[in-house]
PDB file of C-alpha atoms and ligand atoms in Angstrom:
ATOM      1  CA  MET A   1       2.142   5.960 -19.554  1.00 57.00           C
ATOM      2  CA  ASP A   2       0.647   8.258 -16.967  1.00 72.00           C
ATOM      3  CA  LYS A   3      -1.387   6.538 -14.296  1.00 87.00           C
ATOM      4  CA  ARG A   4      -5.099   7.259 -14.494  1.00 93.00           C
ATOM      5  CA  ILE A   5      -6.686   8.379 -11.268  1.00 95.00           C
ATOM      6  CA  LEU A   6     -10.364   8.956 -10.550  1.00 97.00           C
ATOM      7  CA  VAL A   7     -11.312  11.568  -7.944  1.00 97.00           C
ATOM      8  CA  VAL A   8     -14.838  11.103  -6.610  1.00 97.00           C
ATOM      9  CA  GLU A   9     -15.724  14.239  -4.635  1.00 96.00           C
ATOM     10  CA  ASP A  10     -18.909  16.267  -4.393  1.00 95.00           C
ATOM     11  CA  GLU A  11     -17.301  19.482  -3.134  1.00 94.00           C
ATOM     12  CA  PRO A  12     -16.265  21.232  -6.377  1.00 94.00           C
ATOM     13  CA  SER A  13     -13.506  23.361  -4.855  1.00 94.00           C
ATOM     14  CA  LEU A  14     -11.921  20.372  -3.146  1.00 94.00           C
ATOM     15  CA  ALA A  15     -12.194  18.240  -6.282  1.00 95.00           C
ATOM     16  CA  GLU A  16     -10.496  21.016  -8.207  1.00 93.00           C
ATOM     17  CA  VAL A  17      -7.551  21.530  -5.875  1.00 93.00           C
ATOM     18  CA  VAL A  18      -6.990  17.778  -5.484  1.00 94.00           C
ATOM     19  CA  SER A  19      -7.041  17.321  -9.277  1.00 92.00           C
ATOM     20  CA  LEU A  20      -4.606  20.157  -9.712  1.00 90.00           C
ATOM     21  CA  TYR A  21      -2.090  18.645  -7.314  1.00 89.00           C
ATOM     22  CA  LEU A  22      -2.457  15.175  -8.791  1.00 90.00           C
ATOM     23  CA  LYS A  23      -1.976  16.511 -12.322  1.00 87.00           C
ATOM     24  CA  ARG A  24       1.144  18.335 -11.204  1.00 83.00           C
ATOM     25  CA  ALA A  25       2.353  15.051  -9.744  1.00 82.00           C
ATOM     26  CA  GLY A  26       2.032  13.509 -13.209  1.00 81.00           C
ATOM     27  CA  PHE A  27      -1.314  11.727 -12.990  1.00 87.00           C
ATOM     28  CA  GLN A  28      -4.044  11.731 -15.567  1.00 90.00           C
ATOM     29  CA  VAL A  29      -7.051  12.870 -13.550  1.00 93.00           C
ATOM     30  CA  GLN A  30     -10.766  12.308 -14.030  1.00 95.00           C
ATOM     31  CA  THR A  31     -13.353  13.636 -11.580  1.00 96.00           C
ATOM     32  CA  ALA A  32     -16.862  12.584 -10.644  1.00 97.00           C
ATOM     33  CA  SER A  33     -19.065  14.759  -8.452  1.00 96.00           C
ATOM     34  CA  ASP A  34     -21.509  12.112  -7.290  1.00 95.00           C
ATOM     35  CA  GLY A  35     -21.934   8.377  -6.968  1.00 94.00           C
ATOM     36  CA  ARG A  36     -23.740   7.900 -10.256  1.00 95.00           C
ATOM     37  CA  ALA A  37     -21.151   9.810 -12.262  1.00 95.00           C
ATOM     38  CA  ALA A  38     -18.458   7.717 -10.586  1.00 96.00           C
ATOM     39  CA  MET A  39     -20.246   4.474 -11.423  1.00 96.00           C
ATOM     40  CA  SER A  40     -20.693   5.389 -15.056  1.00 95.00           C
ATOM     41  CA  ILE A  41     -16.940   6.021 -15.352  1.00 95.00           C
ATOM     42  CA  LEU A  42     -16.030   2.856 -13.445  1.00 96.00           C
ATOM     43  CA  GLU A  43     -18.391   0.667 -15.432  1.00 94.00           C
ATOM     44  CA  LYS A  44     -16.574   1.652 -18.606  1.00 93.00           C
ATOM     45  CA  GLN A  45     -13.044   1.300 -17.306  1.00 92.00           C
ATOM     46  CA  ILE A  46     -11.413   0.861 -13.917  1.00 93.00           C
ATOM     47  CA  PRO A  47      -8.619   3.418 -13.480  1.00 94.00           C
ATOM     48  CA  ASP A  48      -5.209   2.834 -11.853  1.00 93.00           C
ATOM     49  CA  PHE A  49      -6.193   4.566  -8.619  1.00 96.00           C
ATOM     50  CA  VAL A  50      -9.336   5.918  -6.945  1.00 97.00           C
ATOM     51  CA  ILE A  51      -9.752   8.748  -4.429  1.00 97.00           C
ATOM     52  CA  MET A  52     -13.181   8.208  -2.929  1.00 94.00           C
ATOM     53  CA  ASP A  53     -15.145  10.653  -0.818  1.00 92.00           C
ATOM     54  CA  LEU A  54     -17.187   8.675   1.679  1.00 87.00           C
ATOM     55  CA  MET A  55     -20.324  10.828   1.821  1.00 86.00           C
ATOM     56  CA  LEU A  56     -21.695  11.435  -1.637  1.00 90.00           C
ATOM     57  CA  PRO A  57     -25.112  12.288  -2.976  1.00 89.00           C
ATOM     58  CA  GLY A  58     -26.792   9.255  -4.520  1.00 86.00           C
ATOM     59  CA  ILE A  59     -24.625   6.168  -4.166  1.00 90.00           C
ATOM     60  CA  ASP A  60     -22.182   6.635  -1.295  1.00 87.00           C
ATOM     61  CA  GLY A  61     -18.459   5.938  -1.270  1.00 89.00           C
ATOM     62  CA  ILE A  62     -18.779   2.721   0.708  1.00 86.00           C
ATOM     63  CA  ALA A  63     -21.212   1.164  -1.739  1.00 89.00           C
ATOM     64  CA  ILE A  64     -18.957   2.086  -4.655  1.00 93.00           C
ATOM     65  CA  THR A  65     -15.861   0.769  -2.882  1.00 90.00           C
ATOM     66  CA  ARG A  66     -17.629  -2.501  -2.182  1.00 88.00           C
ATOM     67  CA  TRP A  67     -18.730  -2.741  -5.808  1.00 91.00           C
ATOM     68  CA  LEU A  68     -15.154  -2.028  -6.930  1.00 92.00           C
ATOM     69  CA  ARG A  69     -13.617  -4.567  -4.576  1.00 89.00           C
ATOM     70  CA  ASP A  70     -15.776  -7.307  -6.032  1.00 87.00           C
ATOM     71  CA  ARG A  71     -14.252  -6.610  -9.413  1.00 89.00           C
ATOM     72  CA  SER A  72     -10.811  -5.205  -8.978  1.00 90.00           C
ATOM     73  CA  ASP A  73      -7.888  -4.640  -6.633  1.00 87.00           C
ATOM     74  CA  VAL A  74      -7.464  -1.022  -7.762  1.00 93.00           C
ATOM     75  CA  PRO A  75      -5.926   0.992  -4.891  1.00 94.00           C
ATOM     76  CA  ILE A  76      -8.460   3.201  -3.112  1.00 93.00           C
ATOM     77  CA  ILE A  77      -7.905   6.096  -0.719  1.00 93.00           C
ATOM     78  CA  MET A  78     -11.001   7.066   1.178  1.00 89.00           C
ATOM     79  CA  VAL A  79     -11.685  10.698   2.073  1.00 90.00           C
ATOM     80  CA  THR A  80     -13.765  11.247   5.183  1.00 85.00           C
ATOM     81  CA  ALA A  81     -14.929  13.950   7.543  1.00 81.00           C
ATOM     82  CA  ARG A  82     -14.174  13.504  11.230  1.00 67.00           C
ATOM     83  CA  ARG A  83     -17.728  12.838  12.231  1.00 58.00           C
ATOM     84  CA  GLU A  84     -17.694   9.863   9.921  1.00 60.00           C
ATOM     85  CA  GLU A  85     -15.216   8.051  12.171  1.00 61.00           C
ATOM     86  CA  VAL A  86     -17.256   4.872  12.383  1.00 56.00           C
ATOM     87  CA  ASP A  87     -17.847   4.693   8.658  1.00 59.00           C
ATOM     88  CA  ARG A  88     -14.183   5.341   8.087  1.00 58.00           C
ATOM     89  CA  ILE A  89     -13.214   2.176   9.887  1.00 62.00           C
ATOM     90  CA  ALA A  90     -15.917   0.255   8.045  1.00 64.00           C
ATOM     91  CA  GLY A  91     -14.455   1.692   4.813  1.00 57.00           C
ATOM     92  CA  LEU A  92     -11.018   0.300   5.543  1.00 66.00           C
ATOM     93  CA  GLU A  93     -12.428  -3.052   6.541  1.00 67.00           C
ATOM     94  CA  MET A  94     -14.194  -3.400   3.270  1.00 69.00           C
ATOM     95  CA  GLY A  95     -11.215  -2.642   1.181  1.00 78.00           C
ATOM     96  CA  ALA A  96      -9.867   0.907   1.086  1.00 85.00           C
ATOM     97  CA  ASP A  97      -6.059   0.955   1.176  1.00 87.00           C
ATOM     98  CA  ASP A  98      -5.740   4.164   3.158  1.00 86.00           C
ATOM     99  CA  TYR A  99      -7.812   7.145   4.198  1.00 84.00           C
ATOM    100  CA  VAL A 100      -7.441  10.874   4.753  1.00 87.00           C
ATOM    101  CA  VAL A 101      -9.583  12.970   7.047  1.00 86.00           C
ATOM    102  CA  LYS A 102     -10.874  16.391   5.994  1.00 87.00           C
ATOM    103  CA  PRO A 103      -9.410  18.943   6.105  1.00 87.00           C
ATOM    104  CA  PHE A 104      -6.189  17.548   4.606  1.00 90.00           C
ATOM    105  CA  SER A 105      -3.442  19.143   2.596  1.00 90.00           C
ATOM    106  CA  PRO A 106      -3.532  18.184  -1.095  1.00 90.00           C
ATOM    107  CA  GLN A 107       0.208  17.603  -0.907  1.00 87.00           C
ATOM    108  CA  GLU A 108      -0.349  15.063   1.853  1.00 89.00           C
ATOM    109  CA  LEU A 109      -2.896  13.294  -0.306  1.00 93.00           C
ATOM    110  CA  VAL A 110      -0.405  13.101  -3.177  1.00 90.00           C
ATOM    111  CA  SER A 111       2.189  11.586  -0.814  1.00 89.00           C
ATOM    112  CA  ARG A 112      -0.346   9.044   0.390  1.00 91.00           C
ATOM    113  CA  VAL A 113      -1.192   8.075  -3.186  1.00 92.00           C
ATOM    114  CA  ARG A 114       2.495   7.547  -3.929  1.00 88.00           C
ATOM    115  CA  ALA A 115       2.996   5.586  -0.724  1.00 89.00           C
ATOM    116  CA  VAL A 116       0.062   3.271  -1.457  1.00 91.00           C
ATOM    117  CA  MET A 117       1.329   2.690  -4.988  1.00 89.00           C
ATOM    118  CA  ARG A 118       4.778   1.883  -3.732  1.00 85.00           C
ATOM    119  CA  ARG A 119       3.426  -0.387  -1.049  1.00 84.00           C
ATOM    120  CA  LEU A 120       1.348  -2.285  -3.565  1.00 83.00           C
ATOM    121  CA  GLY A 121       4.199  -2.332  -6.048  1.00 78.00           C
ATOM    122  CA  ARG A 122       2.058  -0.520  -8.598  1.00 72.00           C
ATOM    123  CA  GLU A 123       4.971   1.476  -9.881  1.00 65.00           C
ATOM    124  CA  GLN A 124       6.481  -1.664 -11.331  1.00 44.00           C
ATOM    125  CA  PRO A 125       5.236  -3.484 -14.388  1.00 43.00           C
ATOM    126  CA  GLU A 126       2.457  -5.891 -13.476  1.00 39.00           C
ATOM    127  CA  ALA A 127       4.473  -9.062 -14.097  1.00 40.00           C
ATOM    128  CA  GLU A 128       7.150  -7.823 -11.726  1.00 48.00           C
ATOM    129  CA  SER A 129       4.762  -6.778  -8.983  1.00 57.00           C
ATOM    130  CA  ASP A 130       3.328 -10.143  -8.025  1.00 70.00           C
ATOM    131  CA  ARG A 131       6.217 -12.317  -8.978  1.00 79.00           C
ATOM    132  CA  ALA A 132       6.672 -15.341  -6.724  1.00 86.00           C
ATOM    133  CA  LEU A 133      10.225 -15.669  -5.417  1.00 89.00           C
ATOM    134  CA  SER A 134      11.982 -18.847  -4.665  1.00 89.00           C
ATOM    135  CA  PHE A 135      15.437 -19.379  -3.238  1.00 87.00           C
ATOM    136  CA  ASP A 136      17.206 -22.461  -1.900  1.00 83.00           C
ATOM    137  CA  SER A 137      15.133 -22.896   1.221  1.00 86.00           C
ATOM    138  CA  ILE A 138      12.659 -19.987   1.144  1.00 92.00           C
ATOM    139  CA  SER A 139       9.808 -19.333  -1.212  1.00 93.00           C
ATOM    140  CA  ILE A 140       7.582 -16.279  -1.109  1.00 93.00           C
ATOM    141  CA  ASP A 141       4.365 -15.979  -3.072  1.00 90.00           C
ATOM    142  CA  PRO A 142       2.687 -12.545  -2.978  1.00 85.00           C
ATOM    143  CA  ARG A 143      -0.485 -13.825  -4.672  1.00 81.00           C
ATOM    144  CA  THR A 144      -1.247 -16.243  -1.854  1.00 85.00           C
ATOM    145  CA  ARG A 145       0.918 -14.352   0.670  1.00 86.00           C
ATOM    146  CA  LEU A 146       2.425 -17.666   1.565  1.00 90.00           C
ATOM    147  CA  VAL A 147       5.988 -18.126   2.762  1.00 94.00           C
ATOM    148  CA  THR A 148       7.517 -21.554   3.059  1.00 93.00           C
ATOM    149  CA  ILE A 149      10.822 -22.536   4.592  1.00 91.00           C
ATOM    150  CA  LYS A 150      12.064 -25.933   3.476  1.00 88.00           C
ATOM    151  CA  GLU A 151       8.529 -26.702   2.285  1.00 86.00           C
ATOM    152  CA  SER A 152       6.819 -25.869   5.576  1.00 91.00           C
ATOM    153  CA  PRO A 153       4.495 -22.857   5.658  1.00 93.00           C
ATOM    154  CA  ILE A 154       5.369 -19.946   7.937  1.00 93.00           C
ATOM    155  CA  GLU A 155       2.786 -17.549   9.311  1.00 92.00           C
ATOM    156  CA  LEU A 156       3.680 -13.911   8.899  1.00 93.00           C
ATOM    157  CA  THR A 157       1.790 -10.753   9.738  1.00 91.00           C
ATOM    158  CA  VAL A 158       0.915  -8.386   6.890  1.00 87.00           C
ATOM    159  CA  LYS A 159       3.848  -6.079   7.592  1.00 89.00           C
ATOM    160  CA  GLU A 160       6.294  -8.921   8.161  1.00 93.00           C
ATOM    161  CA  PHE A 161       5.296 -10.339   4.798  1.00 93.00           C
ATOM    162  CA  ASP A 162       5.510  -6.972   3.035  1.00 90.00           C
ATOM    163  CA  MET A 163       8.949  -6.309   4.460  1.00 93.00           C
ATOM    164  CA  LEU A 164      10.305  -9.749   3.615  1.00 95.00           C
ATOM    165  CA  TYR A 165       8.903  -9.561   0.099  1.00 92.00           C
ATOM    166  CA  LEU A 166      10.358  -6.109  -0.488  1.00 90.00           C
ATOM    167  CA  LEU A 167      13.819  -7.138   0.713  1.00 93.00           C
ATOM    168  CA  ALA A 168      13.762 -10.483  -1.100  1.00 93.00           C
ATOM    169  CA  ARG A 169      12.667  -8.883  -4.339  1.00 88.00           C
ATOM    170  CA  HIS A 170      15.917  -6.953  -4.282  1.00 87.00           C
ATOM    171  CA  PRO A 171      18.466  -9.489  -3.031  1.00 88.00           C
ATOM    172  CA  LYS A 172      21.651  -7.961  -1.566  1.00 90.00           C
ATOM    173  CA  GLN A 173      20.272  -4.446  -1.899  1.00 90.00           C
ATOM    174  CA  VAL A 174      20.549  -2.538   1.370  1.00 92.00           C
ATOM    175  CA  PHE A 175      17.433  -0.732   2.596  1.00 92.00           C
ATOM    176  CA  THR A 176      17.674   1.894   5.325  1.00 90.00           C
ATOM    177  CA  ARG A 177      15.133   1.986   8.152  1.00 88.00           C
ATOM    178  CA  ASP A 178      13.585   5.074   6.587  1.00 84.00           C
ATOM    179  CA  GLN A 179      13.208   3.357   3.229  1.00 84.00           C
ATOM    180  CA  LEU A 180      11.550   0.373   4.872  1.00 88.00           C
ATOM    181  CA  LEU A 181       9.212   2.632   6.865  1.00 85.00           C
ATOM    182  CA  GLU A 182       8.329   4.493   3.704  1.00 78.00           C
ATOM    183  CA  ARG A 183       7.778   1.440   1.536  1.00 81.00           C
ATOM    184  CA  VAL A 184       6.228  -0.987   3.990  1.00 84.00           C
ATOM    185  CA  TRP A 185       4.336   1.398   6.253  1.00 82.00           C
ATOM    186  CA  GLY A 186       3.694   4.047   3.611  1.00 73.00           C
ATOM    187  CA  GLY A 187       5.833   6.589   5.465  1.00 63.00           C
ATOM    188  CA  ALA A 188       3.170   7.142   8.123  1.00 64.00           C
ATOM    189  CA  GLU A 189       4.648   9.705  10.492  1.00 64.00           C
ATOM    190  CA  TYR A 190       3.196   8.207  13.624  1.00 70.00           C
ATOM    191  CA  ILE A 191       5.138   4.968  13.194  1.00 75.00           C
ATOM    192  CA  ASP A 192       8.097   4.618  15.548  1.00 80.00           C
ATOM    193  CA  PRO A 193      11.366   3.947  13.646  1.00 73.00           C
ATOM    194  CA  GLY A 194      11.990   1.149  16.166  1.00 86.00           C
ATOM    195  CA  THR A 195       9.110  -0.685  14.499  1.00 89.00           C
ATOM    196  CA  VAL A 196      11.447  -1.817  11.723  1.00 92.00           C
ATOM    197  CA  THR A 197      13.883  -3.323  14.242  1.00 93.00           C
ATOM    198  CA  VAL A 198      11.067  -5.137  15.987  1.00 93.00           C
ATOM    199  CA  HIS A 199       9.747  -6.563  12.724  1.00 95.00           C
ATOM    200  CA  VAL A 200      13.195  -7.662  11.614  1.00 96.00           C
ATOM    201  CA  ARG A 201      13.654  -9.484  14.925  1.00 96.00           C
ATOM    202  CA  ARG A 202      10.308 -11.247  14.613  1.00 95.00           C
ATOM    203  CA  LEU A 203      10.948 -12.172  11.011  1.00 96.00           C
ATOM    204  CA  ARG A 204      14.299 -13.677  11.984  1.00 96.00           C
ATOM    205  CA  GLU A 205      12.608 -15.722  14.687  1.00 96.00           C
ATOM    206  CA  LYS A 206      10.275 -17.076  12.044  1.00 95.00           C
ATOM    207  CA  ILE A 207      12.547 -17.639   9.073  1.00 94.00           C
ATOM    208  CA  GLU A 208      16.072 -18.145  10.394  1.00 94.00           C
ATOM    209  CA  SER A 209      17.242 -21.465  11.818  1.00 91.00           C
ATOM    210  CA  ASP A 210      19.392 -19.482  14.272  1.00 94.00           C
ATOM    211  CA  PRO A 211      17.904 -15.987  14.701  1.00 94.00           C
ATOM    212  CA  SER A 212      21.064 -14.747  16.451  1.00 94.00           C
ATOM    213  CA  LYS A 213      23.164 -15.728  13.415  1.00 95.00           C
ATOM    214  CA  PRO A 214      20.867 -14.907  10.502  1.00 95.00           C
ATOM    215  CA  ASN A 215      21.665 -16.245   7.039  1.00 93.00           C
ATOM    216  CA  HIS A 216      18.998 -14.375   5.087  1.00 94.00           C
ATOM    217  CA  LEU A 217      17.951 -11.214   6.869  1.00 95.00           C
ATOM    218  CA  LEU A 218      21.212  -9.429   7.469  1.00 96.00           C
ATOM    219  CA  THR A 219      21.993  -6.224   9.310  1.00 95.00           C
ATOM    220  CA  VAL A 220      24.306  -3.855   7.492  1.00 94.00           C
ATOM    221  CA  TRP A 221      25.735  -1.926  10.420  1.00 92.00           C
ATOM    222  CA  GLY A 222      25.023   1.771  10.403  1.00 89.00           C
ATOM    223  CA  VAL A 223      22.957   1.482   7.220  1.00 91.00           C
ATOM    224  CA  GLY A 224      20.046  -0.909   7.357  1.00 93.00           C
ATOM    225  CA  TYR A 225      19.053  -4.378   6.241  1.00 96.00           C
ATOM    226  CA  LYS A 226      19.373  -6.637   3.247  1.00 96.00           C
ATOM    227  CA  PHE A 227      18.194 -10.026   2.078  1.00 95.00           C
ATOM    228  CA  GLU A 228      20.778 -12.648   1.257  1.00 93.00           C
ATOM    229  CA  PRO A 229      19.306 -15.516  -0.801  1.00 88.00           C
TER     230      PRO A 229
HETATM  231 CA1   CA B 301     -18.859  14.568   0.538  1.00 59.80          CA
END
């Protein structure tokens, strides 16, 4: 079934072009041109994804996002104007998954939507997406974001966790650096490809008994990385 996406935007021409691109990308699109219209849609049913303009007549995007976050973990991309810099950061802190700054290309927005969905595993059936994994000595629970090695809890950063979970969910499957950047960091262009290497090293220090001879997080020379249970 097509994913349902709600576009909350008070500039009609922008709402139209964004909807067009999202429809072309295979989404079922609904639009709301102000906060109240958005609320009346959301009160009936929460969609699979929300694009939320920050500054709206009536109820603003932050208030709606906060309301949504109390009820649902639906992915949200916030749309802001540059002068709203401060609000934009507040928006992320209170639960948006990503943001775009006006003016943006609609194609970029579509890529961001896809990246957020991939990152949150929303392209998979629900049961698959927050499945806890457990191997001989490692267990990984995405609901609590808890990793334990031989029963003792390990502290991981958000990205370390996301990367480990992605690799472990597909044991023995090799992921290239680009695939990891895309799926863990949402393909953000400003991320240095060396970031993956750094995160792999830190993860090994945390989960491997001998980080220089890893048993779980293996390098596949010239290709990328894989998880060995
Ligand atoms: Ca606006």
